[in-house]
PDB file of C-alpha atoms in Angstrom:
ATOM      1  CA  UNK U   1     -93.067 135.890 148.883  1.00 72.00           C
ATOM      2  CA  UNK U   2     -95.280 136.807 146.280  1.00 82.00           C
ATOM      3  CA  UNK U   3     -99.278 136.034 146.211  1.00 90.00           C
ATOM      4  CA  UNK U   4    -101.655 137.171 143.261  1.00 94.00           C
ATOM      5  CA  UNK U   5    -105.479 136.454 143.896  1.00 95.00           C
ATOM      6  CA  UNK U   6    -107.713 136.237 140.468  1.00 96.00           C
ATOM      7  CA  UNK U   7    -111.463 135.039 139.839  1.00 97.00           C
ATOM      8  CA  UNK U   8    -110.953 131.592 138.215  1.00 95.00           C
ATOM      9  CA  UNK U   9    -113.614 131.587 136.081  1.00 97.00           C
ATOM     10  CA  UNK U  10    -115.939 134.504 134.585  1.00 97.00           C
ATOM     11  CA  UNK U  11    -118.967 134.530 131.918  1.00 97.00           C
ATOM     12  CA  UNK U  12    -119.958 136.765 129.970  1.00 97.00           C
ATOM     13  CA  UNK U  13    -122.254 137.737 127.199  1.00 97.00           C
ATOM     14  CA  UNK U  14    -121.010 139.055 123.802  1.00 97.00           C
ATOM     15  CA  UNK U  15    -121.245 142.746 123.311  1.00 97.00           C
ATOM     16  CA  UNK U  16    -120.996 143.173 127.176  1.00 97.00           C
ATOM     17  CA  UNK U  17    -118.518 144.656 129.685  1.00 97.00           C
ATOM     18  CA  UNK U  18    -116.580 142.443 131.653  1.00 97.00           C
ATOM     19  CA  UNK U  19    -114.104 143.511 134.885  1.00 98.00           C
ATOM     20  CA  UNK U  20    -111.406 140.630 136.331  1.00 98.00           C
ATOM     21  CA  UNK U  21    -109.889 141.683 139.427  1.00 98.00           C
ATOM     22  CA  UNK U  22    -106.344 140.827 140.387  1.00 98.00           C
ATOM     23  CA  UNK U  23    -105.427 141.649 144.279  1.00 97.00           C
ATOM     24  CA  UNK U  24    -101.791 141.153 145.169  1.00 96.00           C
ATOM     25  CA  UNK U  25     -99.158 140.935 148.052  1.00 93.00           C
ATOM     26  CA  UNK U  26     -95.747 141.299 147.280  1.00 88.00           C
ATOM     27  CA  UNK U  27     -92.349 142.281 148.913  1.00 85.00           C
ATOM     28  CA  UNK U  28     -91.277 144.621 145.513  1.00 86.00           C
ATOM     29  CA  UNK U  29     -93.504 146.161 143.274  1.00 91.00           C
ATOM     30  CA  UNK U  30     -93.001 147.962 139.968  1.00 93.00           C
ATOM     31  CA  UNK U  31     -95.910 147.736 138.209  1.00 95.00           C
ATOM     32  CA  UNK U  32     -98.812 145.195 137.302  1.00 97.00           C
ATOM     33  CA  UNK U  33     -99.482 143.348 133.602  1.00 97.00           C
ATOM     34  CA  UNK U  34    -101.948 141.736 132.275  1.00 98.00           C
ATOM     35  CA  UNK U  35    -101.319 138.658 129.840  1.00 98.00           C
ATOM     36  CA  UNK U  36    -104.207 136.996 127.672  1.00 98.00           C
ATOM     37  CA  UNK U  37    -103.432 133.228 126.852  1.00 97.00           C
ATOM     38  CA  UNK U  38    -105.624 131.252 124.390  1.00 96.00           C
ATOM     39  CA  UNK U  39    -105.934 127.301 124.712  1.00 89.00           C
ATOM     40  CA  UNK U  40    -102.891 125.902 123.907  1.00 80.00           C
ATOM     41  CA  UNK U  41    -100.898 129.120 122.897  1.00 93.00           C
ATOM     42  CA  UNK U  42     -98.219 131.512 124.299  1.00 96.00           C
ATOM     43  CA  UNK U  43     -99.033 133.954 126.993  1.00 97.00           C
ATOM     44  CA  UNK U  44     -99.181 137.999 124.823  1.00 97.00           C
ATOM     45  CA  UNK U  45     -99.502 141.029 126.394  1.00 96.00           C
ATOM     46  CA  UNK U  46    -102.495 143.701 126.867  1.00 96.00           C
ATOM     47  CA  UNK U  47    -101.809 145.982 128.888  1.00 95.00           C
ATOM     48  CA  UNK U  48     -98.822 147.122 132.279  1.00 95.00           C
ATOM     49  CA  UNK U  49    -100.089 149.850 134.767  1.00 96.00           C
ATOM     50  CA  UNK U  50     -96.649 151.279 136.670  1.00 94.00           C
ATOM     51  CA  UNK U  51     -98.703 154.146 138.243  1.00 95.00           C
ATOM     52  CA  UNK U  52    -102.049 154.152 139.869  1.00 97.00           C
ATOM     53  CA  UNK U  53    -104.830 155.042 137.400  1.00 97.00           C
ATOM     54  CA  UNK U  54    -106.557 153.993 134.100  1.00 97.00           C
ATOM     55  CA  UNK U  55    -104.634 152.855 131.412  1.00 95.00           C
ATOM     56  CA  UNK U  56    -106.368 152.487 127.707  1.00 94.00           C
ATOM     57  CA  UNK U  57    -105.714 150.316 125.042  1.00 90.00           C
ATOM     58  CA  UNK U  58    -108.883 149.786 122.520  1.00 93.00           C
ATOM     59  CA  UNK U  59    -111.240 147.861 124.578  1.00 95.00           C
ATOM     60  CA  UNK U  60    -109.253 147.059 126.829  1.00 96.00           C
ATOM     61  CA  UNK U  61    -108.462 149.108 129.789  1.00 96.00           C
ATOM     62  CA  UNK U  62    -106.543 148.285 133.203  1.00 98.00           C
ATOM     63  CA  UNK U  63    -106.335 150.047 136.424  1.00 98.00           C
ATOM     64  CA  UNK U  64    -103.947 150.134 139.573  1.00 98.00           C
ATOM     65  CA  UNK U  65    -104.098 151.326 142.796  1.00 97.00           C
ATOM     66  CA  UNK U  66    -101.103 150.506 144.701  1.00 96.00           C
ATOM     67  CA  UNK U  67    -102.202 151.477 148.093  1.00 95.00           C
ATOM     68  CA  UNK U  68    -105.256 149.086 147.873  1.00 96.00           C
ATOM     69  CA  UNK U  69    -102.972 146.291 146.201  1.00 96.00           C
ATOM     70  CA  UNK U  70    -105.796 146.062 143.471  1.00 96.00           C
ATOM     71  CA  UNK U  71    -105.775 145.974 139.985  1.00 97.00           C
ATOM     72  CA  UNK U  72    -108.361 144.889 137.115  1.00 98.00           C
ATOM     73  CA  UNK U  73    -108.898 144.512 133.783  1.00 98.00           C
ATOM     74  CA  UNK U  74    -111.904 145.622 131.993  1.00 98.00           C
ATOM     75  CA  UNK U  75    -112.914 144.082 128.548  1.00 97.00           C
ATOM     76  CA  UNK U  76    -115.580 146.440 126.439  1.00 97.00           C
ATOM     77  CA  UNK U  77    -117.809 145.043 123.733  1.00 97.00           C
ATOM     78  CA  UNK U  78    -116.905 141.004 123.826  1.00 98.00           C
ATOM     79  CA  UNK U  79    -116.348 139.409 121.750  1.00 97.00           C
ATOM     80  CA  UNK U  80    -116.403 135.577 121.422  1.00 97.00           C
ATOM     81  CA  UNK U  81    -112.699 135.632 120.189  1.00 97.00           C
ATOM     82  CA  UNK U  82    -111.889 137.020 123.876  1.00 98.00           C
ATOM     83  CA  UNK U  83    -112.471 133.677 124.794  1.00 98.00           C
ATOM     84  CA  UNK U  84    -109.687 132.957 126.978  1.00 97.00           C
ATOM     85  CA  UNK U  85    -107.519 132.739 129.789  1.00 97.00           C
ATOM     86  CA  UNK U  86    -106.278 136.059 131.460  1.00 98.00           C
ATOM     87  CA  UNK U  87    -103.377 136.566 134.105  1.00 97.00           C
ATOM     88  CA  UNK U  88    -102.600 139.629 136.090  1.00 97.00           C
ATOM     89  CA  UNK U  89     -98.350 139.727 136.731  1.00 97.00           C
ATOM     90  CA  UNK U  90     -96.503 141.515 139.072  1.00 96.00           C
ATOM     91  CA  UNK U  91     -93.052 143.199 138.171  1.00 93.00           C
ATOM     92  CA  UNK U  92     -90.868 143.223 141.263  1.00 90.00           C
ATOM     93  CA  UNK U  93     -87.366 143.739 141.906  1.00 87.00           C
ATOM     94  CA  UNK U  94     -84.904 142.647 139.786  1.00 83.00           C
ATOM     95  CA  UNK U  95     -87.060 142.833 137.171  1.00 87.00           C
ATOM     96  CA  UNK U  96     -88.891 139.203 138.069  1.00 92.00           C
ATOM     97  CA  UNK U  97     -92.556 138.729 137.102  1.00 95.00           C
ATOM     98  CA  UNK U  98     -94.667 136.940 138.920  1.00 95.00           C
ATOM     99  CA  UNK U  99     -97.863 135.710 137.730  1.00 96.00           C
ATOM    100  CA  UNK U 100    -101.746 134.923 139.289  1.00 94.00           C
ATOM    101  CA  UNK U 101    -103.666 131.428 138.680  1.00 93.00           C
ATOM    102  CA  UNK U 102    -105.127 132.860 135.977  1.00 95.00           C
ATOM    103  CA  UNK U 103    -108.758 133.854 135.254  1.00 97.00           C
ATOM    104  CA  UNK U 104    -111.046 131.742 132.379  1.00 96.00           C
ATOM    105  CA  UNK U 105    -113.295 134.121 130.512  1.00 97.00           C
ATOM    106  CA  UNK U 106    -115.717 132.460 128.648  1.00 97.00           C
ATOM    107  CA  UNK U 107    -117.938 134.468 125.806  1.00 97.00           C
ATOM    108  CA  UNK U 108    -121.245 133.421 125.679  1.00 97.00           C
ATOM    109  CA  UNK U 109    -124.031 134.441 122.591  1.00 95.00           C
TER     110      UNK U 109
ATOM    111  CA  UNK D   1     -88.395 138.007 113.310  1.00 63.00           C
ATOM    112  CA  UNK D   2     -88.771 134.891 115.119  1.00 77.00           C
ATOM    113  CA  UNK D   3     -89.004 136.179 118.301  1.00 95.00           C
ATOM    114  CA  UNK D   4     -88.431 133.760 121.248  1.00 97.00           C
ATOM    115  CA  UNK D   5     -87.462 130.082 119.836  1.00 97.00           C
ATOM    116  CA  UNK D   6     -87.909 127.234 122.375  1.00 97.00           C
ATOM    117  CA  UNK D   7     -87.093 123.757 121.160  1.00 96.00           C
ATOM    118  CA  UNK D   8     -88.108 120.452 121.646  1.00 97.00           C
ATOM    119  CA  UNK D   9     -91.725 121.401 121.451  1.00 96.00           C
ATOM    120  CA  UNK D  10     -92.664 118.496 122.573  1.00 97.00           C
ATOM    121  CA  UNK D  11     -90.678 115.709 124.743  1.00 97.00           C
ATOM    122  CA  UNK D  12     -91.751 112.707 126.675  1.00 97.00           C
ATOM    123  CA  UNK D  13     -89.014 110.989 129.327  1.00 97.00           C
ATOM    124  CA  UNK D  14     -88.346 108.496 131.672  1.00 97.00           C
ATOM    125  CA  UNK D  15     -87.958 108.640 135.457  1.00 98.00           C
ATOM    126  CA  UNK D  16     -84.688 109.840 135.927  1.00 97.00           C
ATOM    127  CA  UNK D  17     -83.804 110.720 132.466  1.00 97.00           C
ATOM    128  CA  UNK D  18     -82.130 114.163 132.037  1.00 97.00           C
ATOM    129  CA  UNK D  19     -82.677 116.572 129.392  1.00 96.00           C
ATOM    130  CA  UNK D  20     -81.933 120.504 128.249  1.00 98.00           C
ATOM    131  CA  UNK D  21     -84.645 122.463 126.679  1.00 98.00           C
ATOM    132  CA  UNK D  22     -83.382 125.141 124.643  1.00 98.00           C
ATOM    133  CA  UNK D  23     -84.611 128.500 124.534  1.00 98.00           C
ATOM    134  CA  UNK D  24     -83.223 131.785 122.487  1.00 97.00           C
ATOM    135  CA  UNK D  25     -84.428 134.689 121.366  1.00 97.00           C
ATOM    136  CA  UNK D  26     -83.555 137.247 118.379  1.00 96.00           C
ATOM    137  CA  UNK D  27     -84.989 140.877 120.180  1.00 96.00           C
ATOM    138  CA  UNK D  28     -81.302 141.634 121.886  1.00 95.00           C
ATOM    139  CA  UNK D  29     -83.206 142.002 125.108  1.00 96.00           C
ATOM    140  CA  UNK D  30     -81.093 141.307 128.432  1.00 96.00           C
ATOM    141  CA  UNK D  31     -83.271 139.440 130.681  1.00 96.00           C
ATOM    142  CA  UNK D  32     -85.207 136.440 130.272  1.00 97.00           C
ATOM    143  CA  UNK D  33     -87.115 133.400 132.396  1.00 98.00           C
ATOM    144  CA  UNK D  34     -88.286 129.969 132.486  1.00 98.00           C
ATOM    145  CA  UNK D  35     -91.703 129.570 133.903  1.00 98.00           C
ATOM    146  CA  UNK D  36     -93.461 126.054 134.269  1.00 98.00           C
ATOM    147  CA  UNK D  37     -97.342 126.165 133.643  1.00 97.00           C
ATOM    148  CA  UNK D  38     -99.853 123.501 135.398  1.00 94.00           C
ATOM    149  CA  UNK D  39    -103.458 123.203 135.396  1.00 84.00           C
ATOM    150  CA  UNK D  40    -104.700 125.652 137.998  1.00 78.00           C
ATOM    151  CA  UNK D  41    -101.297 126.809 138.696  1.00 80.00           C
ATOM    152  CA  UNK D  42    -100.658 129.847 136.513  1.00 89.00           C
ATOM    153  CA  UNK D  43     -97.532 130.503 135.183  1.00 95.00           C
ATOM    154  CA  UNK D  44     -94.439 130.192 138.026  1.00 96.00           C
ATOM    155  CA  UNK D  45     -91.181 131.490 137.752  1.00 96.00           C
ATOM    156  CA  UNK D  46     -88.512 128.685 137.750  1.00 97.00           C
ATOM    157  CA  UNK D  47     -85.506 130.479 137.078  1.00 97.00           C
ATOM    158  CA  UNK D  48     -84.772 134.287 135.379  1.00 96.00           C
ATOM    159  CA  UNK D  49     -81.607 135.452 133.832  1.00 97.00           C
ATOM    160  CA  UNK D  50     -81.237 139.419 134.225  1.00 94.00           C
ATOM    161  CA  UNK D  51     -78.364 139.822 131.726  1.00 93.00           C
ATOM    162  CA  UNK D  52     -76.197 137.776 130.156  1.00 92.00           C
ATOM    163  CA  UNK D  53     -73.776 135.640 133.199  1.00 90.00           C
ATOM    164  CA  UNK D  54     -76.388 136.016 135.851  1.00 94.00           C
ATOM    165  CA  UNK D  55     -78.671 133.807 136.944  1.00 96.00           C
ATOM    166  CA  UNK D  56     -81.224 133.926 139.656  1.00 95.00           C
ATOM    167  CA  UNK D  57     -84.015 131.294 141.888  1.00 95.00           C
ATOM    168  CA  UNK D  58     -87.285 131.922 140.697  1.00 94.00           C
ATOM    169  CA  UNK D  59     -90.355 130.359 143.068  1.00 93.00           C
ATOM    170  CA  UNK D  60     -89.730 126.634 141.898  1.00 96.00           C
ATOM    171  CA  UNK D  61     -86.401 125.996 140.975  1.00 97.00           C
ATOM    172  CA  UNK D  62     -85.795 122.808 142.625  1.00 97.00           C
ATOM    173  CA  UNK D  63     -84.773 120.191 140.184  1.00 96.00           C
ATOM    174  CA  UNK D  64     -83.331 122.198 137.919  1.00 98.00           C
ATOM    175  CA  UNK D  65     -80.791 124.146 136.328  1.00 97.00           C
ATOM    176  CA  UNK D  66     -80.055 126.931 133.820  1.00 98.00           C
ATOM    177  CA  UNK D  67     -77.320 128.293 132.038  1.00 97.00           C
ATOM    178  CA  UNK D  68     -77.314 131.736 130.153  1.00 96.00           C
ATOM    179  CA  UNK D  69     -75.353 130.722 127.472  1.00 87.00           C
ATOM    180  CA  UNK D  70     -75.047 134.558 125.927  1.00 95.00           C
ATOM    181  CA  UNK D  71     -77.586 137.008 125.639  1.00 96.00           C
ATOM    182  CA  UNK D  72     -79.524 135.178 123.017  1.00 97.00           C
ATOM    183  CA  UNK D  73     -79.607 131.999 124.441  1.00 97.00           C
ATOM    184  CA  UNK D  74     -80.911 130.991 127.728  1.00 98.00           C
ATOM    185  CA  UNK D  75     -81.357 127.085 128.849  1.00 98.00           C
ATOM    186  CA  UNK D  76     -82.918 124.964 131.144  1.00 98.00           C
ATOM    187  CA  UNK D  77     -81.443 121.065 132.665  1.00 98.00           C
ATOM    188  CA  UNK D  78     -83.578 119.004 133.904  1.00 97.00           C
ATOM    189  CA  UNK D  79     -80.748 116.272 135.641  1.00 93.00           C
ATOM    190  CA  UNK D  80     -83.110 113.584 136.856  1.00 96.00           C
ATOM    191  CA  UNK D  81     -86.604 114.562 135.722  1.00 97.00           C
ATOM    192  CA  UNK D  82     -89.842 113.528 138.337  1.00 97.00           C
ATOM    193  CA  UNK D  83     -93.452 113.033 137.102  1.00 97.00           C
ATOM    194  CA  UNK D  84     -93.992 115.932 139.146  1.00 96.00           C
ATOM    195  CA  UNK D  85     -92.033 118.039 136.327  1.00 97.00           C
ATOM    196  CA  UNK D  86     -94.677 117.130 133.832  1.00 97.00           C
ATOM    197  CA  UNK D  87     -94.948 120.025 133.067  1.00 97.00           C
ATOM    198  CA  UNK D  88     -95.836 122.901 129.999  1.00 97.00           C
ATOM    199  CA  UNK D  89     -92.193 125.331 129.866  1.00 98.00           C
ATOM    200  CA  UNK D  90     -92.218 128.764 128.606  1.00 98.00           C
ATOM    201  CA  UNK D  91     -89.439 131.160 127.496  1.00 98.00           C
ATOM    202  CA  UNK D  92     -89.469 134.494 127.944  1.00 98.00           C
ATOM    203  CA  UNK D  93     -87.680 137.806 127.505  1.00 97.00           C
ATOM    204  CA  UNK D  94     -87.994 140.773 128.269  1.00 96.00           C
ATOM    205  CA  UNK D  95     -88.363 144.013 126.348  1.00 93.00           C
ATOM    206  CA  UNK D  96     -91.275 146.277 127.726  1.00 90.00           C
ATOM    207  CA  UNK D  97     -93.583 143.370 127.773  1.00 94.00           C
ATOM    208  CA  UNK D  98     -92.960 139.728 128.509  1.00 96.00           C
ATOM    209  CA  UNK D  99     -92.416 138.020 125.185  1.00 97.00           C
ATOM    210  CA  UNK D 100     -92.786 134.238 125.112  1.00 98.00           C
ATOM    211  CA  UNK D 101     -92.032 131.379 123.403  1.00 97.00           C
ATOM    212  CA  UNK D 102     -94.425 128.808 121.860  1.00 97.00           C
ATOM    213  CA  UNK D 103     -94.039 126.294 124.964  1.00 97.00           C
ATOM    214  CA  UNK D 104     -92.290 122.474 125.500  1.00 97.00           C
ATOM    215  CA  UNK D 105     -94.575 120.251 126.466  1.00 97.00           C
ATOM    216  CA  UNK D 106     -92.753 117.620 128.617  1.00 97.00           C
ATOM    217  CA  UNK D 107     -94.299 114.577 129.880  1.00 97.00           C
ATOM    218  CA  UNK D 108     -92.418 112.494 132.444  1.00 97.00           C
ATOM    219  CA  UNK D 109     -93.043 108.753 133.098  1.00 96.00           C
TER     220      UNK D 109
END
């Protein structure tokens, strides 16, 4: 079976740094997303580690290590439109993608 | 582009009513899923098609069914629908990144 573990809620101040962790167990893995979801709205995609390391996208960054079945996102200068719910998903085999309960950022002044 | 299409957007049934909530997408990609989102839940994988005339079990795919129609088009039965299938559904393919659809909001009474 498949098990992602997220913080459900986080808060943090605009202009900060913020980190959500995502710990996993899984019988296949190929690589770990993250997906940002606003009230009401579609799941879109930041950011897909297949490696262990640091991956960058703007100010957003995500990291894997696969022998510690730990990833996290990291969020740089918030902003209140981060505001939002964010979900670390695992690719296994077959191409299936399994998702976590989700973490609730909220952006404070 | 359109992207992902999913249609009704918004449905409301009867105990043991059945219905078919259409999903297609434009992108020529060869896999694509049906996840059901709950409060707290995340997203979980009902069903997942990895090309066109396969079909697979996702985590919850009791009560329903699926049909991959062709590549574009990839749909999901609901034969006798519960309250417990109240439910947000969302479409997705697959291309690099999860792409999903807008969401059906079903409501069963």
């Amino acid at each position: 079976g498949q098990s992602l573990e997220q913080p459900s809620e986080v808060t943090a101040v605009e202009g900060a740094i913020v980190q959500i962790n995502c710990t996993y167990q899984t019988s296949g893995f190929y690589g770990l997303s993250w997906y940002q979801q606003h009230d009401g709205g579609a799941p879109t995609f930041l950011s897909y580690n297949g490696l262990d390391g640091l991956e960058e996208t703007g100010r957003f960054s995500s990291f894997l290590s696969r022998s510690d079945s730990y990833g996290y996102l990291l969020l740089q200068e918030l902003q209140m439109k981060d505001s939002a719910s964010y979900f670390c998903a695992v690719r296994g085999t077959g191409n299936q993608f399994y998702f976590g309960t989700g973490t609730s950022l909220t952006v404070i002044p | 582009n359109a992207g992902v299409t999913q249609t009704p957007k918004f449905q409301v049934l009867k105990t043991g009513q059945s219905m078919t909530l259409q999903c297609a997408q434009d992108m020529n990609h060869n896999s694509m899923y049906w996840y059901r989102q709950d409060p707290g839940m995340g997203l979980r994988l009902i069903y997942y098609s990895a090309s066109e005339g396969t079909t697979d079990k996702g985590e919850v795919p009791n009560g329903y069914n699926v049909s991959r129609l062709n590549k574009r088009e990839f749909s999901l039965r609901l034969e006798s629908a519960a309250p417990s299938q109240t439910s947000v559904y969302f479409c997705a393919s697959w291309g690099g990144e999860l792409f999903f659809g807008e969401g059906s909001r079903l409501t069963v009474l």
